[in-house]
């Protein structure tokens, strides 16, 4: 795999049982690139360590006044120089390729996992951790994967040089052969402590990243409540903890680096001192002493890769562990699809609650618990966060369908939809049936003022479809973002559309028009709206009350608001005291009086004979 061939057609199925297993899986999937890097690394390191032999031959030739020997030494030095240049160039090329392709593979795996899990991902792993894994962690993982081949080449070179010195000059070669392994192993006692400090640093950095991501995501709310300074203090404290942890980790790695410099220096001094004694006694030639000295000096170059591989593993191990944790997440009931990839049609039924959404009708669901509504929406979409009985669409369990087919059949828009940066045209460029136009979807979602705002914010956009949307739509209000997301969902025109509180951030007049638009545009299609808004409930063809995880009542909104106290308590926010007072009066049609700022109840508003929508308008005007 070359860089120009990215992305991978298929990144593969990772071994995510642990961080080391994941690193080993990445290495095995890059075996060809690793072997190329190893070959070029051997050429480069052997050529570098071959220079001392050439220098020794040249010195000995000068001592013996041998022109042929000097010419031979010069030729060998030229060969070594060419090997150094060629090996270094292609080693760097192969190493960078391995690094980038490994990082790209991890990013593709993370993107695939994110798309597969959908909104369930951030409920099981913090969004900041996902960001940290997909940015900083992938670089550290790629660093270790590519460093393995360079380290292997360096280790083999050290072995070759030590063996060569034993053959070339056994006396000094023995000193080098004993001293070099001691140099390589001297830092091993310090590595566990350095690794622990690196783990602490990564953990604190991950928490700081999570805090930063959450703060940026909620910046508008923070400014609204004046909480910017509070979160700044929290982030400042978290960043200082990261700094202290980084300093402690750097101190340990500085000590390891110092040892890697000190011990080779001591070995070099020992070799020179002992070699001089041998030369005085005539037991070795001057050229042999120069060769051994130069070899020991140049061995410090491949020995540095022992320190690098230790650092790379220490920093990549926690990163690989975090990546493996994300990649090991699965759907609560994950199957490859035991049925053919045919989108089913029919009624939508949830056995867990008994909810039935008839095909082709608009069904509204009222849940007193917002969390329960969110879990119900997940189940209806076929990708629950928890294991349980599968939702049936036309009698077909959604969990037995491939994830792509399940999402084609049922589209779920949660209560906090995300808008990606780009133009409005790109936002609405989604898989769709083609039966609904962008203009119809925008009109049904009441996005007229949103289009005007986008055009005003994009001076170079004559067509509203070319207007730019900032990241997460932060330049828009909450209601405007909600309506654009609703238009995107309506445009897809799925077999079943599930909307979780689609109008919670819009005013009542706009909400009434949106309710009518949804009913009109989705006529003949199965639509489930989880809401407690009377304006949406009044437009529904079927209203279902879910209480404590079970179906408590089914009917029309006007029937339930009169006959079902639990339904009325959720929809009208009626308290227990107001319910008791209503029962004492025996008036099921009156609406409790509003509370004044001092908490004193006003006279109940008489709304008998009015529709529920008229009642809501009357209450607003009176308030």
PDB file of C-alpha atoms in Angstrom, residues 331 342-349 357 376-383 390-394 396-399 401-413 489 492-499 522 525-528 530:
ATOM      1  CA  UNK A 331     -24.276  -2.833  18.516  1.00  0.00           C
ATOM      2  CA  UNK A 342     -34.555  -6.072   1.230  1.00  0.00           C
ATOM      3  CA  UNK A 343     -36.136  -3.104   2.964  1.00  0.00           C
ATOM      4  CA  UNK A 344     -39.250  -4.420   4.739  1.00  0.00           C
ATOM      5  CA  UNK A 345     -42.539  -2.538   4.923  1.00  0.00           C
ATOM      6  CA  UNK A 346     -45.499  -2.657   7.281  1.00  0.00           C
ATOM      7  CA  UNK A 347     -46.358  -1.768  10.858  1.00  0.00           C
ATOM      8  CA  UNK A 348     -43.593  -0.821  13.289  1.00  0.00           C
ATOM      9  CA  UNK A 349     -43.902  -2.709  16.582  1.00  0.00           C
ATOM     10  CA  UNK A 357     -47.118   2.455  14.782  1.00  0.00           C
ATOM     11  CA  UNK A 376     -37.328   4.126  22.638  1.00  0.00           C
ATOM     12  CA  UNK A 377     -36.151   6.118  19.605  1.00  0.00           C
ATOM     13  CA  UNK A 378     -32.919   4.076  19.540  1.00  0.00           C
ATOM     14  CA  UNK A 379     -34.844   0.798  19.615  1.00  0.00           C
ATOM     15  CA  UNK A 380     -37.195   1.947  16.873  1.00  0.00           C
ATOM     16  CA  UNK A 381     -34.156   2.688  14.716  1.00  0.00           C
ATOM     17  CA  UNK A 382     -32.779  -0.827  15.129  1.00  0.00           C
ATOM     18  CA  UNK A 383     -29.568   0.150  16.928  1.00  0.00           C
ATOM     19  CA  UNK A 390     -35.780  -6.473  18.559  1.00  0.00           C
ATOM     20  CA  UNK A 391     -38.256  -4.017  17.075  1.00  0.00           C
ATOM     21  CA  UNK A 392     -40.308  -5.498  14.216  1.00  0.00           C
ATOM     22  CA  UNK A 393     -40.999  -3.766  10.917  1.00  0.00           C
ATOM     23  CA  UNK A 394     -43.592  -5.649   8.916  1.00  0.00           C
ATOM     24  CA  UNK A 396     -39.122  -8.567  10.350  1.00  0.00           C
ATOM     25  CA  UNK A 397     -36.732  -8.015  13.306  1.00  0.00           C
ATOM     26  CA  UNK A 398     -34.607  -4.959  12.542  1.00  0.00           C
ATOM     27  CA  UNK A 399     -31.656  -6.456  14.448  1.00  0.00           C
ATOM     28  CA  UNK A 401     -31.074  -6.815   9.031  1.00  0.00           C
ATOM     29  CA  UNK A 402     -27.687  -5.451   7.923  1.00  0.00           C
ATOM     30  CA  UNK A 403     -27.084  -2.048   9.482  1.00  0.00           C
ATOM     31  CA  UNK A 404     -27.309  -0.290   6.107  1.00  0.00           C
ATOM     32  CA  UNK A 405     -30.650  -1.887   5.304  1.00  0.00           C
ATOM     33  CA  UNK A 406     -32.025  -1.125   8.777  1.00  0.00           C
ATOM     34  CA  UNK A 407     -31.095   2.542   8.450  1.00  0.00           C
ATOM     35  CA  UNK A 408     -32.638   2.703   4.995  1.00  0.00           C
ATOM     36  CA  UNK A 409     -35.880   1.341   6.427  1.00  0.00           C
ATOM     37  CA  UNK A 410     -36.011   3.517   9.560  1.00  0.00           C
ATOM     38  CA  UNK A 411     -34.476   6.960   9.983  1.00  0.00           C
ATOM     39  CA  UNK A 412     -34.198   8.350  13.508  1.00  0.00           C
ATOM     40  CA  UNK A 413     -33.608  12.040  14.170  1.00  0.00           C
ATOM     41  CA  UNK A 489     -34.827  14.170   7.541  1.00  0.00           C
ATOM     42  CA  UNK A 492     -34.704  11.497   2.757  1.00  0.00           C
ATOM     43  CA  UNK A 493     -38.323  10.241   2.720  1.00  0.00           C
ATOM     44  CA  UNK A 494     -37.619   6.926   4.499  1.00  0.00           C
ATOM     45  CA  UNK A 495     -40.142   4.131   4.880  1.00  0.00           C
ATOM     46  CA  UNK A 496     -40.353   4.987   8.598  1.00  0.00           C
ATOM     47  CA  UNK A 497     -39.333   8.341  10.086  1.00  0.00           C
ATOM     48  CA  UNK A 498     -38.849   8.656  13.853  1.00  0.00           C
ATOM     49  CA  UNK A 499     -38.580  12.211  15.233  1.00  0.00           C
ATOM     50  CA  UNK A 522     -45.549  12.481   5.212  1.00  0.00           C
ATOM     51  CA  UNK A 525     -45.800   7.223   5.087  1.00  0.00           C
ATOM     52  CA  UNK A 526     -45.142   5.844   8.577  1.00  0.00           C
ATOM     53  CA  UNK A 527     -44.100   8.606  10.952  1.00  0.00           C
ATOM     54  CA  UNK A 528     -43.482   8.389  14.706  1.00  0.00           C
ATOM     55  CA  UNK A 530     -41.933  11.472  20.307  1.00  0.00           C
TER      56      UNK A 530
END
